[in-house]
Backbone as ProteinMPNN parsed JSONL, in Angstrom:
{"seq_chain_A": "XXXXXXXXXXXXXXXXXXXXXXXXXXXXXXXXXXXXXXXXXXXXXXXXXXXXXXXXXXXXXXXXXXXXXXXXXXXXXXXXXXXXXXXXXXXXXXXXXXXX", "coords_chain_A": {"N_chain_A": [[19.996, -6.863, -9.296], [17.091, -7.417, -11.085], [13.768, -7.939, -9.643], [10.691, -9.874, -9.949], [7.731, -8.601, -9.113], [4.516, -9.041, -7.61], [1.994, -6.835, -7.849], [-0.778, -5.237, -5.733], [-2.992, -5.044, -7.413], [-2.711, -6.862, -9.066], [-0.987, -6.507, -11.15], [2.238, -7.387, -12.683], [5.505, -6.525, -12.083], [8.862, -5.728, -13.113], [11.423, -5.057, -11.267], [14.533, -3.292, -9.733], [14.248, -2.134, -7.483], [11.467, -1.665, -5.527], [10.495, 0.771, -4.152], [12.167, 2.736, -5.162], [11.105, 2.595, -7.85], [8.515, 3.421, -7.736], [8.697, 6.02, -6.529], [10.085, 7.379, -8.529], [8.31, 7.529, -10.629], [8.012, 5.47, -12.28], [6.418, 3.278, -12.084], [3.105, 3.373, -11.253], [1.254, 3.448, -8.348], [-1.481, 1.267, -6.996], [-4.196, 3.085, -6.756], [-2.983, 5.459, -6.786], [-0.707, 8.304, -5.961], [-0.69, 9.333, -2.616], [0.368, 11.638, -1.365], [3.101, 13.628, -2.104], [6.207, 13.697, -0.502], [8.815, 14.281, -0.409], [10.675, 11.97, -0.863], [9.761, 10.38, 1.341], [8.132, 7.687, 2.69], [5.126, 6.432, 3.541], [3.592, 3.819, 4.974], [0.525, 2.405, 5.388], [-0.982, -0.077, 7.284], [-3.791, -1.543, 8.417], [-4.671, -3.197, 11.362], [-6.38, -5.872, 11.61], [-8.44, -8.534, 13.144], [-8.023, -11.076, 12.162], [-5.281, -11.269, 11.397], [-3.846, -11.759, 13.515], [-3.075, -14.415, 13.501], [-0.766, -14.431, 12.257], [1.093, -13.247, 13.834], [2.345, -10.281, 15.742], [4.479, -8.454, 15.393], [6.742, -6.609, 13.341], [7.781, -8.204, 11.572], [5.663, -9.881, 10.878], [4.385, -8.584, 8.839], [5.045, -9.184, 6.062], [3.978, -11.898, 5.575], [1.363, -11.276, 6.156], [0.5, -9.448, 4.179], [0.888, -11.09, 1.954], [-0.826, -13.189, 2.328], [-3.11, -11.616, 2.344], [-3.235, -10.708, -0.391], [-3.302, -13.119, -1.663], [-5.547, -14.349, -0.813], [-7.698, -12.446, -0.115], [-7.957, -10.618, -2.199], [-10.176, -9.339, -3.808], [-12.906, -7.856, -5.774], [-14.655, -6.399, -4.042], [-13.046, -5.951, -1.634], [-10.769, -4.673, -2.75], [-12.219, -2.26, -3.557], [-12.759, -1.231, -1.063], [-10.131, -0.611, -0.089], [-9.265, 1.431, -2.147], [-11.119, 3.305, -1.53], [-10.341, 3.893, 1.128], [-7.709, 5.054, 0.561], [-8.444, 7.203, -0.945], [-9.842, 8.608, 0.927], [-7.721, 9.136, 3.012], [-5.836, 10.618, 1.325], [-7.464, 12.978, 0.83], [-7.678, 13.793, 3.492], [-4.974, 14.409, 4.131], [-4.655, 16.449, 2.355], [-6.226, 18.37, 3.445], [-4.941, 18.664, 5.844], [-2.476, 19.602, 5.247], [-3.065, 21.955, 3.882], [-4.103, 23.516, 5.99], [-1.841, 23.841, 7.414], [-0.244, 25.345, 6.004]], "CA_chain_A": [[19.255, -7.821, -10.047], [15.66, -7.172, -11.021], [12.786, -9.008, -9.188], [9.463, -9.795, -10.368], [6.96, -8.226, -8.051], [3.041, -8.773, -8.073], [1.322, -5.609, -7.02], [-2.024, -5.64, -5.279], [-4.049, -4.946, -8.466], [-2.467, -8.094, -10.023], [0.2, -6.281, -12.246], [3.498, -7.936, -12.299], [6.516, -5.475, -12.603], [10.098, -6.315, -12.882], [12.307, -3.707, -10.946], [15.547, -3.71, -8.821], [13.887, -1.467, -6.153], [10.082, -1.125, -5.865], [10.292, 2.018, -3.672], [12.612, 3.64, -6.245], [10.501, 2.612, -9.154], [7.363, 4.095, -7.5], [9.032, 7.553, -6.349], [10.583, 7.948, -9.83], [7.094, 7.53, -11.352], [8.183, 4.299, -13.302], [5.288, 2.481, -11.483], [1.957, 4.088, -10.583], [0.741, 2.562, -7.273], [-2.896, 1.248, -6.962], [-5.001, 4.178, -6.077], [-2.193, 6.658, -7.026], [0.053, 8.813, -4.942], [-1.446, 10.077, -1.798], [1.034, 12.867, -1.086], [4.378, 13.609, -2.479], [6.659, 14.044, 0.711], [10.288, 14.376, -0.641], [11.184, 10.608, -0.434], [9.379, 9.794, 2.671], [7.063, 6.769, 2.34], [4.118, 6.082, 4.638], [2.855, 2.497, 4.671], [-0.401, 2.138, 6.481], [-1.494, -1.38, 7.365], [-4.506, -1.734, 9.383], [-4.642, -4.338, 12.014], [-7.542, -6.779, 11.857], [-8.334, -9.883, 14.132], [-7.318, -12.287, 11.333], [-3.954, -10.874, 11.292], [-3.158, -12.151, 14.887], [-2.483, -15.661, 13.362], [0.895, -14.189, 11.64], [1.962, -12.457, 14.799], [2.14, -8.857, 15.92], [5.607, -7.75, 15.027], [6.79, -6.059, 12.007], [8.117, -9.351, 10.671], [4.513, -10.395, 10.487], [3.848, -7.884, 7.745], [5.156, -9.892, 4.722], [3.037, -12.863, 5.509], [-0.049, -10.827, 6.124], [0.429, -8.955, 2.957], [0.906, -12.279, 0.936], [-2.281, -13.774, 2.564], [-4.114, -10.51, 1.903], [-3.141, -10.564, -1.85], [-3.617, -14.305, -2.347], [-6.949, -14.692, -0.334], [-8.58, -11.359, 0.012], [-7.751, -9.645, -3.308], [-11.362, -9.38, -4.733], [-13.307, -6.45, -6.084], [-15.024, -5.669, -2.905], [-12.015, -5.554, -0.658], [-10.227, -3.535, -3.557], [-12.95, -0.9, -3.446], [-12.645, -0.589, 0.296], [-8.82, -0.081, -0.147], [-9.354, 2.481, -2.891], [-12.036, 4.427, -0.883], [-9.328, 4.454, 2.33], [-6.72, 5.768, -0.042], [-8.883, 8.482, -1.253], [-10.069, 9.467, 2.266], [-6.308, 9.609, 3.499], [-5.454, 11.703, 0.299], [-8.297, 14.118, 1.344], [-7.338, 14.263, 4.918], [-3.621, 14.999, 4.088], [-4.682, 17.718, 1.714], [-6.84, 19.321, 4.415], [-3.937, 18.987, 6.939], [-1.387, 20.418, 4.659], [-3.559, 23.273, 3.743], [-4.175, 24.198, 7.181], [-0.592, 24.11, 8.108], [0.73, 26.287, 5.376]], "C_chain_A": [[17.816, -7.656, -9.982], [14.929, -8.469, -10.489], [11.456, -8.797, -9.751], [8.54, -9.585, -9.165], [5.372, -8.193, -8.476], [2.513, -7.714, -7.105], [-0.124, -6.082, -6.705], [-3.192, -5.833, -6.234], [-3.841, -6.134, -9.408], [-1.46, -7.833, -11.003], [1.435, -6.9, -11.705], [4.422, -6.875, -12.845], [7.847, -6.179, -12.098], [10.96, -4.92, -12.514], [13.274, -4.243, -9.924], [15.068, -3.284, -7.391], [12.401, -1.049, -6.204], [9.855, 0.341, -5.361], [10.926, 3.004, -4.714], [11.811, 3.768, -7.445], [9.134, 3.497, -8.882], [7.768, 5.634, -7.167], [9.616, 8.224, -7.548], [9.388, 8.04, -10.901], [7.188, 6.375, -12.588], [6.856, 3.617, -13.068], [4.381, 3.464, -10.861], [1.259, 3.091, -9.541], [-0.744, 2.528, -7.438], [-3.284, 2.383, -6.087], [-4.023, 5.519, -6.095], [-1.42, 7.201, -5.935], [-0.723, 9.597, -4.174], [-1.005, 11.525, -1.425], [2.588, 12.746, -1.448], [5.263, 14.277, -1.113], [8.156, 13.809, 0.6], [10.981, 12.999, -0.168], [10.936, 10.145, 0.895], [7.964, 8.858, 2.204], [6.398, 6.408, 3.799], [3.404, 4.871, 4.267], [1.813, 2.212, 5.704], [-1.07, 0.693, 6.317], [-2.417, -1.443, 8.444], [-4.316, -3.05, 10.042], [-6.053, -4.961, 12.309], [-7.334, -7.951, 12.703], [-7.702, -10.943, 13.401], [-5.944, -12.28, 11.173], [-3.174, -11.549, 12.474], [-2.429, -13.635, 14.491], [-1.052, -15.592, 12.844], [1.618, -13.47, 12.764], [1.591, -10.942, 14.854], [3.401, -8.063, 15.624], [5.773, -7.357, 13.646], [7.25, -7.221, 11.091], [6.843, -10.057, 10.078], [3.886, -9.855, 9.197], [3.95, -8.515, 6.416], [4.057, -11.027, 4.566], [1.689, -12.454, 5.423], [-0.387, -10.204, 4.68], [0.202, -10.089, 1.766], [-0.358, -12.988, 1.351], [-3.379, -12.785, 2.116], [-4.309, -10.575, 0.256], [-3.69, -11.87, -2.407], [-5.143, -14.747, -1.968], [-7.974, -13.719, -0.271], [-8.637, -10.375, -1.115], [-9.12, -9.986, -4.135], [-11.912, -7.971, -4.888], [-13.869, -5.74, -4.949], [-14.088, -5.165, -1.993], [-11.063, -4.371, -1.459], [-10.861, -2.284, -3.53], [-12.758, -0.387, -2.194], [-11.362, -0.094, 0.506], [-8.777, 1.267, -0.914], [-10.1, 3.62, -2.078], [-11.06, 4.955, 0.498], [-8.24, 5.114, 1.837], [-7.313, 7.22, -0.247], [-9.268, 9.401, 0.021], [-8.701, 9.869, 2.922], [-5.844, 10.666, 2.616], [-6.134, 12.969, 0.714], [-7.952, 14.676, 2.551], [-5.972, 14.776, 5.01], [-3.759, 16.256, 3.489], [-5.249, 18.682, 2.729], [-5.902, 19.605, 5.51], [-2.999, 19.929, 6.243], [-1.9, 21.85, 4.369], [-3.877, 24.104, 4.918], [-2.938, 24.599, 7.905], [0.299, 25.075, 7.418], [0.31, 27.703, 5.536]], "O_chain_A": [[17.272, -7.742, -8.881], [15.241, -9.637, -10.719], [11.077, -7.659, -10.025], [8.6, -10.396, -8.241], [4.959, -7.523, -9.423], [2.588, -7.735, -5.876], [-0.633, -7.068, -7.238], [-4.155, -6.565, -6.006], [-4.597, -6.392, -10.346], [-1.03, -8.758, -11.692], [1.68, -6.954, -10.5], [4.189, -6.358, -13.938], [7.989, -6.908, -11.116], [11.121, -3.961, -13.27], [13.089, -5.298, -9.318], [15.372, -3.877, -6.356], [12.109, -0.093, -6.922], [9.131, 1.094, -6.012], [10.288, 3.985, -5.094], [11.758, 4.834, -8.06], [8.716, 4.225, -9.782], [7.011, 6.48, -7.642], [9.663, 9.452, -7.63], [9.579, 8.62, -11.969], [6.535, 6.433, -13.63], [6.193, 3.419, -14.086], [4.79, 4.293, -10.048], [0.761, 2.033, -9.925], [-1.33, 3.498, -7.917], [-2.835, 2.611, -4.963], [-4.33, 6.518, -5.445], [-1.449, 6.55, -4.891], [-1.419, 10.474, -4.685], [-1.803, 12.439, -1.215], [3.228, 11.769, -1.058], [4.917, 15.399, -0.742], [8.72, 13.164, 1.484], [11.747, 12.966, 0.796], [11.807, 9.565, 1.543], [7.013, 9.269, 1.54], [6.981, 6.177, 4.859], [2.648, 4.881, 3.296], [2.157, 1.809, 6.815], [-1.64, 0.386, 5.27], [-1.885, -1.4, 9.553], [-3.845, -3.983, 9.392], [-6.761, -4.518, 13.213], [-6.201, -8.351, 12.972], [-6.89, -11.681, 13.958], [-5.399, -13.318, 10.798], [-1.984, -11.844, 12.364], [-1.392, -13.992, 15.05], [-0.261, -16.526, 12.968], [2.778, -13.112, 12.557], [0.71, -10.44, 14.156], [3.238, -6.843, 15.635], [4.97, -7.757, 12.803], [7.065, -7.125, 9.878], [6.879, -10.695, 9.026], [3.04, -10.481, 8.559], [2.997, -8.408, 5.644], [3.336, -11.079, 3.57], [0.871, -13.088, 4.756], [-1.45, -10.461, 4.114], [-0.568, -9.923, 0.819], [-0.976, -13.422, 0.378], [-4.421, -13.164, 1.581], [-5.421, -10.498, -0.267], [-4.408, -11.877, -3.407], [-5.832, -15.408, -2.745], [-9.14, -14.1, -0.368], [-9.324, -9.36, -0.995], [-9.111, -10.832, -5.029], [-11.461, -7.028, -4.238], [-13.622, -4.54, -4.824], [-14.232, -4.028, -1.543], [-10.692, -3.344, -0.89], [-10.187, -1.255, -3.483], [-12.585, 0.826, -2.079], [-11.283, 0.87, 1.268], [-8.261, 2.222, -0.333], [-9.637, 4.759, -2.027], [-11.021, 6.131, 0.861], [-7.678, 5.848, 2.65], [-6.772, 8.232, 0.198], [-9.06, 10.61, 0.114], [-8.632, 11.013, 3.372], [-5.429, 11.683, 3.17], [-5.456, 13.972, 0.939], [-7.91, 15.895, 2.715], [-5.728, 15.568, 5.92], [-3.104, 17.194, 3.944], [-4.723, 19.79, 2.834], [-5.989, 20.677, 6.11], [-2.797, 21.038, 6.738], [-1.189, 22.826, 4.61], [-3.911, 25.33, 4.817], [-2.896, 25.456, 8.788], [1.309, 25.569, 7.92], [1.004, 28.609, 5.074]]}, "name": "protein", "num_of_chains": 1, "seq": "XXXXXXXXXXXXXXXXXXXXXXXXXXXXXXXXXXXXXXXXXXXXXXXXXXXXXXXXXXXXXXXXXXXXXXXXXXXXXXXXXXXXXXXXXXXXXXXXXXXX"}
């Protein structure tokens, strides 16, 4: 059964599986694809001091992401996220080119 999911950039999508929709190209993620790795997904979530109120386990990830989307989703923070994505993309390109 499809679910309505609000992405970080405010888009709402209706999909059965978000990961499947992303990997199939049905949805383009905010910031684009960093590196195609044969159905391998790397989720990077930095750990900031404010996140401690939600706990430190993997179960805290959902409330942290909801809080970030609802309270911190502004132009300045989105710019920082896109910059981080671009830095990671470039770093992985450099790493892959050195290992080939």
